[in-house]
Short mmCIF file of C-alpha atoms in Angstrom, two decimals:
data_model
loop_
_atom_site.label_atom_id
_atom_site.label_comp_id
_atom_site.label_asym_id
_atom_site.label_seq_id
_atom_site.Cartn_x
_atom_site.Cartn_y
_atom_site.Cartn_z
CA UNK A 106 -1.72 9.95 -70.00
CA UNK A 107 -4.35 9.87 -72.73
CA UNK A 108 -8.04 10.24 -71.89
CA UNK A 109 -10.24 7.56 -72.25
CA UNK A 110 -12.54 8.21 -75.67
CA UNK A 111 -15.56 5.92 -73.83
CA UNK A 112 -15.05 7.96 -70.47
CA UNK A 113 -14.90 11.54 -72.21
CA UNK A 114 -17.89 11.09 -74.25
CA UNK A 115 -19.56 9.53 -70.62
CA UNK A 116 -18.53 13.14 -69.35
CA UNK A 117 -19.67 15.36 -72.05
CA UNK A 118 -22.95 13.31 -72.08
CA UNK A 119 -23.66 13.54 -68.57
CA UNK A 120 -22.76 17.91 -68.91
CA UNK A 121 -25.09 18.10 -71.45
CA UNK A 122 -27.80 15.86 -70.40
CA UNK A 123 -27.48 17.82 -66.60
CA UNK A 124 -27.97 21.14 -68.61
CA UNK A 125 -30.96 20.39 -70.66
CA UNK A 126 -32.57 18.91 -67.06
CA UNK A 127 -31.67 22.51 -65.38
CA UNK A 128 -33.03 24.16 -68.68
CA UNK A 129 -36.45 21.84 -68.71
CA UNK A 130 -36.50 23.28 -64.70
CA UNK A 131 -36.22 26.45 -65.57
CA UNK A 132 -38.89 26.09 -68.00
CA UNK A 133 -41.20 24.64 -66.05
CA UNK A 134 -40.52 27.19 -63.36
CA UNK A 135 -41.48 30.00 -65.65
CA UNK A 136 -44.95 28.15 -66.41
CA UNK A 137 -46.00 28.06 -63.00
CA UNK A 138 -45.02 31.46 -62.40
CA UNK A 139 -47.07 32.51 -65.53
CA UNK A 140 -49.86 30.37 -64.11
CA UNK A 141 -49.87 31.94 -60.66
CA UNK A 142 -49.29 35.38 -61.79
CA UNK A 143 -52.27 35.22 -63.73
CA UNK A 144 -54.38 33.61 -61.18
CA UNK A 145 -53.54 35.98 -58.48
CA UNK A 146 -54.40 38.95 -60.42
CA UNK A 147 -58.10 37.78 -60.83
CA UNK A 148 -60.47 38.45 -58.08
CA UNK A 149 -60.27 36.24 -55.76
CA UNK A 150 -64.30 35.52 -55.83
CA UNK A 151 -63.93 35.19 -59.61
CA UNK A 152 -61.15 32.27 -59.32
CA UNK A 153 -62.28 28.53 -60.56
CA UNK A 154 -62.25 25.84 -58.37
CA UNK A 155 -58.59 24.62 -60.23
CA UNK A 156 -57.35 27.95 -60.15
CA UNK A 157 -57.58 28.02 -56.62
CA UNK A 158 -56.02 24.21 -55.94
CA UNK A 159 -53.12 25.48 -58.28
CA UNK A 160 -52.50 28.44 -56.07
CA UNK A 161 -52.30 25.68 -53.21
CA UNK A 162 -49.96 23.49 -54.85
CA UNK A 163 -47.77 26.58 -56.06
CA UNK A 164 -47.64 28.01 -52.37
CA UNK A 165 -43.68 28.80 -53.13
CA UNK A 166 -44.29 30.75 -56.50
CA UNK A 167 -47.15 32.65 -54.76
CA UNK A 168 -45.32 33.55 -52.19
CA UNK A 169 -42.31 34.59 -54.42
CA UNK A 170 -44.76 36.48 -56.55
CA UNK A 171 -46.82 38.56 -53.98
CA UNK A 172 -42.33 39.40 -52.25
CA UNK A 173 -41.83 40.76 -55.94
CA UNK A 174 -45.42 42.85 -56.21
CA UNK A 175 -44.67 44.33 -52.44
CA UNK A 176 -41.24 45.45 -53.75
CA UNK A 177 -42.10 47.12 -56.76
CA UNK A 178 -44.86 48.95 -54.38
CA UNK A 179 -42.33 50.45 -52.09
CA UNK A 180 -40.06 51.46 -54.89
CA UNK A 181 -43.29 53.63 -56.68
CA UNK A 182 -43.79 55.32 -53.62
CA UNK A 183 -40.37 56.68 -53.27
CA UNK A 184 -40.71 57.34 -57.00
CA UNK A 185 -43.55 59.23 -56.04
CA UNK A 186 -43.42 63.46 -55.79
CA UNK A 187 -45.35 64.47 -52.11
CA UNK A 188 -46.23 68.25 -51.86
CA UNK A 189 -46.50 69.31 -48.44
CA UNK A 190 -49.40 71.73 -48.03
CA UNK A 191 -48.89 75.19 -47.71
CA UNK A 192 -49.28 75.93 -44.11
CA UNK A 193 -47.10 73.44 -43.87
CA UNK A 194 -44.99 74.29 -45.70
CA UNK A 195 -44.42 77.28 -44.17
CA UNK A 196 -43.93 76.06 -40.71
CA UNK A 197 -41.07 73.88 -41.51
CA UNK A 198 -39.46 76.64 -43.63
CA UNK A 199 -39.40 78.41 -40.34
CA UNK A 200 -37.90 75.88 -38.60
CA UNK A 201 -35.58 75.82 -41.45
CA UNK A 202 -34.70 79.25 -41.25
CA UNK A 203 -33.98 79.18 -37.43
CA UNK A 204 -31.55 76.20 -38.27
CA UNK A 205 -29.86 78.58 -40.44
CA UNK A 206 -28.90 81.15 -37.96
CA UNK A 207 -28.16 78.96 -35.36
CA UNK A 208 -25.77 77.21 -37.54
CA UNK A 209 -21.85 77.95 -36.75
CA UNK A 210 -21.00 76.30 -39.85
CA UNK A 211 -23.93 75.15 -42.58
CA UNK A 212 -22.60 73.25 -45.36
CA UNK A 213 -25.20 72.86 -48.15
CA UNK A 214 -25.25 69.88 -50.68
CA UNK A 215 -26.77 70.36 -54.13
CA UNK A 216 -28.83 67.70 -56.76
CA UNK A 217 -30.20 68.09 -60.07
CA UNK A 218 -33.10 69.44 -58.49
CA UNK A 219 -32.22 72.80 -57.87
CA UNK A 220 -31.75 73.06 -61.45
CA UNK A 221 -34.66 71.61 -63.25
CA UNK A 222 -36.23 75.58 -63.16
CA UNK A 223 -33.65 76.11 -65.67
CA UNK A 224 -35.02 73.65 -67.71
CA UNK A 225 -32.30 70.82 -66.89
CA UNK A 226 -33.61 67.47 -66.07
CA UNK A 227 -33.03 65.93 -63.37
CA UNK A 228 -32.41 61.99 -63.28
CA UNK A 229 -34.77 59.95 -61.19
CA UNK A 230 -37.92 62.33 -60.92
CA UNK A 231 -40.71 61.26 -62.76
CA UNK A 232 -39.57 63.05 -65.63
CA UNK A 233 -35.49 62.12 -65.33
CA UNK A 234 -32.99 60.94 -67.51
CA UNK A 235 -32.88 57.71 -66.19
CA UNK A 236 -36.72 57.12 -64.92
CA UNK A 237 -37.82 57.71 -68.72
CA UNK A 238 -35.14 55.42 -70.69
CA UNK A 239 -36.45 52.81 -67.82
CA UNK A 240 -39.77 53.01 -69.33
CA UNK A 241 -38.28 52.65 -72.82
CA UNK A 242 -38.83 56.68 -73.42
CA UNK A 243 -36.52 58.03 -75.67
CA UNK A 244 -34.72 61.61 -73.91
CA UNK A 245 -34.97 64.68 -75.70
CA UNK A 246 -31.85 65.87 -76.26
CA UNK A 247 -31.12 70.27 -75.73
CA UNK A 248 -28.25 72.56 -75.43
CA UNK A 249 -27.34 72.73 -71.39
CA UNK A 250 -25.38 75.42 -72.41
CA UNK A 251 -28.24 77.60 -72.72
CA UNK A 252 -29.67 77.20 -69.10
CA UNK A 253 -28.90 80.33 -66.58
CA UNK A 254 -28.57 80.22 -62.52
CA UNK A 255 -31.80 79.78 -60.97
CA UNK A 256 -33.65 81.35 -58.04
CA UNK A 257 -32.30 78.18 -55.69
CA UNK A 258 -28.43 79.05 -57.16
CA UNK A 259 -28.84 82.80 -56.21
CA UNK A 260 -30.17 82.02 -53.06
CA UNK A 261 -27.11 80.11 -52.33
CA UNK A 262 -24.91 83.02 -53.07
CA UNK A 263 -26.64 85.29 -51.14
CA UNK A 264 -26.25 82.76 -48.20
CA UNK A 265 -22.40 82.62 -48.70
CA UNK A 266 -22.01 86.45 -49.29
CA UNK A 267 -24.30 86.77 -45.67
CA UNK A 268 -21.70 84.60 -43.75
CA UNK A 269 -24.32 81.94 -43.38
CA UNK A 270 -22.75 79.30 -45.65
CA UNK A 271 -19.25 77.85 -45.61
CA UNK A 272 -18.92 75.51 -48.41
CA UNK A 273 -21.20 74.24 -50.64
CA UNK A 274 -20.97 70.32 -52.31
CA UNK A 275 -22.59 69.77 -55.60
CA UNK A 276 -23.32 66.44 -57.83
CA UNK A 277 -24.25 69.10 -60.89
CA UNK A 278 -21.88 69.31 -63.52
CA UNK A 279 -23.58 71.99 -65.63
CA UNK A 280 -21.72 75.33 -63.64
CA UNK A 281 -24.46 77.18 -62.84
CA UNK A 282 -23.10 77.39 -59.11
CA UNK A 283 -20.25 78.96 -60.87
CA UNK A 284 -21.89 81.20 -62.81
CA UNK A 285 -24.07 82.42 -60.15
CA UNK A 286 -21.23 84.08 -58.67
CA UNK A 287 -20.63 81.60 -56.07
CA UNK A 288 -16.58 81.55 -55.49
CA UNK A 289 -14.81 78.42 -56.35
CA UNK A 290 -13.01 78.37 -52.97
CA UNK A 291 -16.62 77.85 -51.21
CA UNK A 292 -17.67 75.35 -54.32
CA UNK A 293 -16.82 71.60 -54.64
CA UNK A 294 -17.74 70.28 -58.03
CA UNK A 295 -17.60 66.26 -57.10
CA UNK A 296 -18.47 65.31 -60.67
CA UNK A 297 -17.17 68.11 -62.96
CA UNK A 298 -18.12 71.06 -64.73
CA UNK A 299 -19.38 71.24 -68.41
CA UNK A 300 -17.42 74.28 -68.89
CA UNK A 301 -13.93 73.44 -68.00
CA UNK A 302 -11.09 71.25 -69.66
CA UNK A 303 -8.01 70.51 -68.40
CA UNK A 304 -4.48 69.21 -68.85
CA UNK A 305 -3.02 66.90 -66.40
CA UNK A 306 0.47 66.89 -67.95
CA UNK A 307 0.64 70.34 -66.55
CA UNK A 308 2.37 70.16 -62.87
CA UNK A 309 -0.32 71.96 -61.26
CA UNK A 310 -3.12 70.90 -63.95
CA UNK A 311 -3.73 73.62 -65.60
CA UNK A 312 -7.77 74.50 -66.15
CA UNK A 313 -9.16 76.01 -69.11
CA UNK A 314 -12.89 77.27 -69.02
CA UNK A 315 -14.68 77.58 -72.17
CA UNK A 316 -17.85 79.46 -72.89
CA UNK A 317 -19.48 76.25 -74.03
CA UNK A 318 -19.78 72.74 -73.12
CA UNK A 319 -16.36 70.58 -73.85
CA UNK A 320 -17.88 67.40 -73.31
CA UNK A 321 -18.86 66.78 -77.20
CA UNK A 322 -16.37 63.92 -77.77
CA UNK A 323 -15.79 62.19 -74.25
CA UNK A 324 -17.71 59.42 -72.65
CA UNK A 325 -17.06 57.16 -69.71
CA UNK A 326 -13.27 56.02 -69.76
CA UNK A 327 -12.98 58.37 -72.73
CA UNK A 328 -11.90 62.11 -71.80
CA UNK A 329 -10.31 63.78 -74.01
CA UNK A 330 -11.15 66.85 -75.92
CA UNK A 331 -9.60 67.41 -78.97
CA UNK A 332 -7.88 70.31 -78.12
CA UNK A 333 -4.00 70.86 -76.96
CA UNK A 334 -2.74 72.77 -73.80
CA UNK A 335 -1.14 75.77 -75.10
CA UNK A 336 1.64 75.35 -72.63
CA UNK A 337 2.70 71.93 -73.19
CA UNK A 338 0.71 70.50 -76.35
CA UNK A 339 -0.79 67.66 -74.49
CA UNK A 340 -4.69 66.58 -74.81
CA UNK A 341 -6.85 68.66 -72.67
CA UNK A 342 -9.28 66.27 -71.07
CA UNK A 343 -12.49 66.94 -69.54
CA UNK A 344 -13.06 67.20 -65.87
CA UNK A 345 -16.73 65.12 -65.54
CA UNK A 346 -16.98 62.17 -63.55
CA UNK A 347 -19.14 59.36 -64.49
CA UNK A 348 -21.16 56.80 -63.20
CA UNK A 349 -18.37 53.97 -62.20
CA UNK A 350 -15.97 55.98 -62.09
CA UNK A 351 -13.24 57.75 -59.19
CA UNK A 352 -12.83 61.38 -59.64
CA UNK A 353 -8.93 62.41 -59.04
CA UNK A 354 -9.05 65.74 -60.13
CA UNK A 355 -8.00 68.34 -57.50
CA UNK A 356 -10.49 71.43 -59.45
CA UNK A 357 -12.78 71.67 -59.92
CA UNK A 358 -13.68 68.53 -57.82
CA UNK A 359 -12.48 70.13 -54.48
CA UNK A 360 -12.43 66.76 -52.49
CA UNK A 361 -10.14 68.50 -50.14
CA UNK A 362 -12.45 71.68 -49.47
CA UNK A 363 -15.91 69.01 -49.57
CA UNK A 364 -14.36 66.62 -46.87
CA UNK A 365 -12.99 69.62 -44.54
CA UNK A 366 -16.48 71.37 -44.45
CA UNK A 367 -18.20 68.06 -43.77
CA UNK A 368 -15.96 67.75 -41.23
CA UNK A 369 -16.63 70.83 -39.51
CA UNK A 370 -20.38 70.91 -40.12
CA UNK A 371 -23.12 71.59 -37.63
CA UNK A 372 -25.82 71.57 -40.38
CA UNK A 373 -26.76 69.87 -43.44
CA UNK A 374 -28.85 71.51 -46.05
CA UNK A 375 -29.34 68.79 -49.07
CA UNK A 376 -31.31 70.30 -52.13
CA UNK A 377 -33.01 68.07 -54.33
CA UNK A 378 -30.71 65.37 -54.48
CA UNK A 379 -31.93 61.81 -54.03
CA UNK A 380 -28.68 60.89 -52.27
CA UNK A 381 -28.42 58.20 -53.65
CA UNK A 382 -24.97 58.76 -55.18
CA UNK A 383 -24.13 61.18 -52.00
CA UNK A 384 -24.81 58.47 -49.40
CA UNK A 385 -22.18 56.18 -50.86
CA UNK A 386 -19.58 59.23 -49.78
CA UNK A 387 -18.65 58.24 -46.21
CA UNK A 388 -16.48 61.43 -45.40
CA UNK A 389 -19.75 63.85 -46.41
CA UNK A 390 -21.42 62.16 -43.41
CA UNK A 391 -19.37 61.68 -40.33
CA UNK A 392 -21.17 58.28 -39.37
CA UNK A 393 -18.13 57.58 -37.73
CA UNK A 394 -19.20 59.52 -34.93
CA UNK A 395 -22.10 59.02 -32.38
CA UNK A 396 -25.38 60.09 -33.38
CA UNK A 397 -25.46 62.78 -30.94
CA UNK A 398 -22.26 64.26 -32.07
CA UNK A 399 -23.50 64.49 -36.14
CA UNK A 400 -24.26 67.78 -38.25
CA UNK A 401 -28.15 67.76 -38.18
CA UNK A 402 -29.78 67.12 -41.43
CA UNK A 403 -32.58 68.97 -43.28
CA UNK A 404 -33.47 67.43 -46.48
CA UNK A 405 -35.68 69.44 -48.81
CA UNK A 406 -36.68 67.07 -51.86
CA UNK A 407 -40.41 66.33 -53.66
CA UNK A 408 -39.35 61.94 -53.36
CA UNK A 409 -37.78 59.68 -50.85
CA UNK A 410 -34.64 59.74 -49.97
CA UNK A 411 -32.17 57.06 -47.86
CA UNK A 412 -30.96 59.50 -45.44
CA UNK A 413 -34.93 60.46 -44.65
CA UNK A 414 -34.88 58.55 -41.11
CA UNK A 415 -31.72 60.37 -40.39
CA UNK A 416 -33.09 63.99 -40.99
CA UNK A 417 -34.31 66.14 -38.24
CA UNK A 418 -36.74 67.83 -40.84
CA UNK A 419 -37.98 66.80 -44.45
CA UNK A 420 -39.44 69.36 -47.02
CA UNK A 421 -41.35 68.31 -49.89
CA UNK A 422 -41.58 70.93 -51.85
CA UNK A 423 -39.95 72.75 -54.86
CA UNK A 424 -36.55 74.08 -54.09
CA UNK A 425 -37.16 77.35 -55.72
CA UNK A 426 -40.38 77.28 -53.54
CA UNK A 427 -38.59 76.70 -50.32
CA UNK A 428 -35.98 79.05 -51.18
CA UNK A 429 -37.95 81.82 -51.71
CA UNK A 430 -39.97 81.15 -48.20
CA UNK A 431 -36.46 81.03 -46.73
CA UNK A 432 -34.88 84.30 -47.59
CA UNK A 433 -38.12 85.91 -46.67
CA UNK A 434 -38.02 84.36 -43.21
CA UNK A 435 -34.22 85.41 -42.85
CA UNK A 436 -35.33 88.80 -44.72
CA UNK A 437 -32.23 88.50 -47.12
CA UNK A 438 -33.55 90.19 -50.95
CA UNK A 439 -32.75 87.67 -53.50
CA UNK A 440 -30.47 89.17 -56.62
CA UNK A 441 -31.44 88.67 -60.46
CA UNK A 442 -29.25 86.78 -62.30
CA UNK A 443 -27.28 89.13 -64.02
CA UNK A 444 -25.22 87.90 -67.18
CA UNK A 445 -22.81 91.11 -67.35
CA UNK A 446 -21.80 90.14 -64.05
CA UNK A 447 -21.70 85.98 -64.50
CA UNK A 448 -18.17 85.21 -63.73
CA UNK A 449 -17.52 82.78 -66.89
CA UNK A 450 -17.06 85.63 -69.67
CA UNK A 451 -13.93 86.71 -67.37
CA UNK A 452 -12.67 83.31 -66.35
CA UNK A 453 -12.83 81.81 -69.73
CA UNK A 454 -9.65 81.41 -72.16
CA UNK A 455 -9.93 81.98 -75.78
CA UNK A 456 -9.45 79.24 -78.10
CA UNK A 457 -6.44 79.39 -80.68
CA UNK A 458 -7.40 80.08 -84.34
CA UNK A 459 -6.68 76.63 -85.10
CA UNK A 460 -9.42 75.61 -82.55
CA UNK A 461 -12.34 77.60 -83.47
CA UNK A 462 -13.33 74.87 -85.56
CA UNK A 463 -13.06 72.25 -82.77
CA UNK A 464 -16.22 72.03 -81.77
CA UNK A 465 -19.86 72.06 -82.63
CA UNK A 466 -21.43 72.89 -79.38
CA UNK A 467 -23.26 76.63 -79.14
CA UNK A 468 -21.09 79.01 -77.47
CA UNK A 469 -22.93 81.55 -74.54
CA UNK A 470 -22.63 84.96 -76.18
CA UNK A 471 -21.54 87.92 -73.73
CA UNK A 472 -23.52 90.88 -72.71
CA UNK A 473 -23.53 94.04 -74.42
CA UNK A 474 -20.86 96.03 -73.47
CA UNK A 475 -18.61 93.03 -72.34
CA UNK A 476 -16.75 91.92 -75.21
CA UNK A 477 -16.04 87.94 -75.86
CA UNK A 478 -12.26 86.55 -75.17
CA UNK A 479 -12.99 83.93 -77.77
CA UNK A 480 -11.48 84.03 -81.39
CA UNK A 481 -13.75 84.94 -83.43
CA UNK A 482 -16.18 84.65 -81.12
CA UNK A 483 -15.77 81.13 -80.73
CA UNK A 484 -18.02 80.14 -83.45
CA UNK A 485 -18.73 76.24 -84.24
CA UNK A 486 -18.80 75.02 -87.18
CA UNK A 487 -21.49 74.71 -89.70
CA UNK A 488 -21.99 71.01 -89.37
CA UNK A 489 -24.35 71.09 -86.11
CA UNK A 490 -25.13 67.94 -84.82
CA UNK A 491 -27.64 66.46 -81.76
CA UNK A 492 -26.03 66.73 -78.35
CA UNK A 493 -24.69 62.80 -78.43
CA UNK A 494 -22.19 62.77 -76.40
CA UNK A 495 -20.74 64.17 -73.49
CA UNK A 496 -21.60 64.16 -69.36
CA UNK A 497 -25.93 64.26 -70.78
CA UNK A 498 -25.59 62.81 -74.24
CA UNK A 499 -24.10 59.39 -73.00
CA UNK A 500 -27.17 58.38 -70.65
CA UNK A 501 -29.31 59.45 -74.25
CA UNK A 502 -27.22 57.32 -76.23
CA UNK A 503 -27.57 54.34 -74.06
CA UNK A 504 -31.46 54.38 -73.76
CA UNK A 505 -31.16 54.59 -77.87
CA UNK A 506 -28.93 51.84 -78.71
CA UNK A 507 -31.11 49.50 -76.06
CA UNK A 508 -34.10 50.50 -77.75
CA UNK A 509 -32.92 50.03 -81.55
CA UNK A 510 -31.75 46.56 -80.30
CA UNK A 511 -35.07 45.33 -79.21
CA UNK A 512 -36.36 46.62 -82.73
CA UNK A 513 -34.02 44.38 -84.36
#
């Protein structure tokens, strides 16, 4: 049955004329909100007689408008980095510290904080990744590779080598936990590890860990390497996990070893993290149980968190700070960092001849005295280039492609 040509144009009319009225609205609805908004931010003494009856007549858009300004006020004060005083800082380190060796099992969870000493950025401190390509700040790209275990990594060690630390859960991907000399079985990597490639078409997968950072050519949905397994000749992917998407990786993700010590856990220790990410991982929680029945939480982190209502203490402070207090309270020495003895120059495979070439990332040089596995000492190649893509390098490139849009 044909349509009607009098009735179809009727129809397409009526669309379009419906549109341009719902266009015209919205129009008119940004006006008064322009009005309003610039009415409301004058003094309220310094407002004209109109101003003030347009306020009146726009009581929906000033009510709208003053929602919106309360909003963005809560959200930059949990942007905002609190120092507790000293004294006080102190006193809940101590409280801290008796947590510690109380606990029967104390399960520690790791953020980028812990590793901003080594001159990492973190993501949402005033500073991070993602706070500065909001503001339309390009990100200063650097080598990650070149960042050592800090004083807060160390620490942890010496927790785990003192019996007081089971497992420990981290959202860092740049294997300084690794390198610190923390062993993997007590280490869950939930979104990767810079270092290591693997290939899945190997029944286990079999892991390869480089001395530098593998991630040059893989992105979000986009994994692999470059390189072959030297076992079966299939793609070695990457093991990072990014935003959107499910880690399935057995190492050096751990899910199994992460969800068993949350299980058993009597204590939380979460160092800065904003949680954010870690909230939305129910079996790191146990919320299924009653409150009562819950590892306790200590939180120590400079900005708000959502699980601060849920915490029996918060500590803003510095994690290297707090660390420091907290090994001098439980009277443990803290070790130097010791790059003879980092674990990665005698975990790592060499790459083939053929592969030397593979990459243009810098590769960590070993110690004196401890000689390379790498071919040829794993040189790159000659063509360096900016640290584009990869686990960092794809938040960078985002911020820049957004920004040369608006220029165009």
């Amino acid at each position: 049955m044909e349509e009607d040509p009098e009735t179809g144009n009727s129809a397409r009319t009526e669309r379009k004329a419906l549109e341009k009225a719902k266009i015209l609205q919205r129009e008119r609805e940004r006006k008064v909100f322009r009005l309003v908004g610039r009415v409301l931010k004058k003094p309220e003494a310094e407002r004209s007689a109109e101003e003030a009856a347009a306020l009146l007549l726009h009581r929906e858009a000033v009510d709208e408008l003053c929602r919106r300004q309360i909003r963005r006020n809560v959200l930059k004060r949990k942007q905002e980095e609190v120092f507790d005083e000293a004294d006080e800082l102190k006193s809940k380190v101590k409280q801290l510290a008796a947590a510690v060796k109380q606990a029967n099992h104390l399960v520690v969870y790791t953020g980028a904080g812990i590793s901003t000493a080594a001159s990492i950025p973190d993501y949402r401190g005033p500073n991070g990744v993602w706070t500065q390509l909001q503001k339309g700040r390009t990100v200063s790209s650097s080598d990650l590779s070149k960042a050592a275990p800090t004083v807060t990594h160390m620490c942890i060690r010496m927790l785990h080598k003192e019996k007081l630390l089971k497992h420990v859960v981290s959202q860092n991907c740049d294997g300084l936990h690794l390198r610190s000399g923390l062993p993997r079985q007590a280490l869950s990597e939930l979104h990767g590890n810079m270092f290591i490639e693997v290939c899945t078409s190997c029944s286990p997968a079999r892991e390869f860990v480089r001395l530098f950072d593998v991630t040059e050519r893989t992105s979000l949905h986009r994994h692999g390497t470059g390189r072959r397994c030297s076992h079966c000749g299939s793609e070695l992917r990457d093991t990072i996990v990014h935003f959107g998407e499910r880690g399935t990786l057995e190492q050096p993700l751990n899910w199994k070893g992460a969800a068993e010590a949350a299980n058993e856990a009597d204590v939380i220790l979460c160092l800065g993290s904003s949680l954010k990410v870690l909230k939305k991982y129910a079996c790191l929680w146990s919320m299924s149980r009653p409150a009562n029945k819950r590892p306790k939480l200590y939180i120590v982190n400079l900005q708000w968190t959502p699980k601060d209502d849920l915490a029996v203490l918060k500590i803003h402070g510095k994690c290297d700070d707090v660390m420091r207090l907290l090994m001098e309270e439980l009277n443990i020495q803290i070790p130097e960092y010791d790059r003879a003895e980092d674990p990665i120059f005698k975990l790592a495979t060499p790459l083939r001849p053929e592969e030397v070439q593979s990459h243009n990332r810098e590769v960590l040089a070993a110690p004196d005295g401890l000689e390379s596995p790498s071919v040829e000492n794993q040189q790159p190649s000659e063509e360096t280039s900016s640290l584009q893509g990869g686990w960092f390098g794809r938040g960078y490139n985002k911020g820049r492609r957004k920004k040369k849009k608006k220029a165009a």
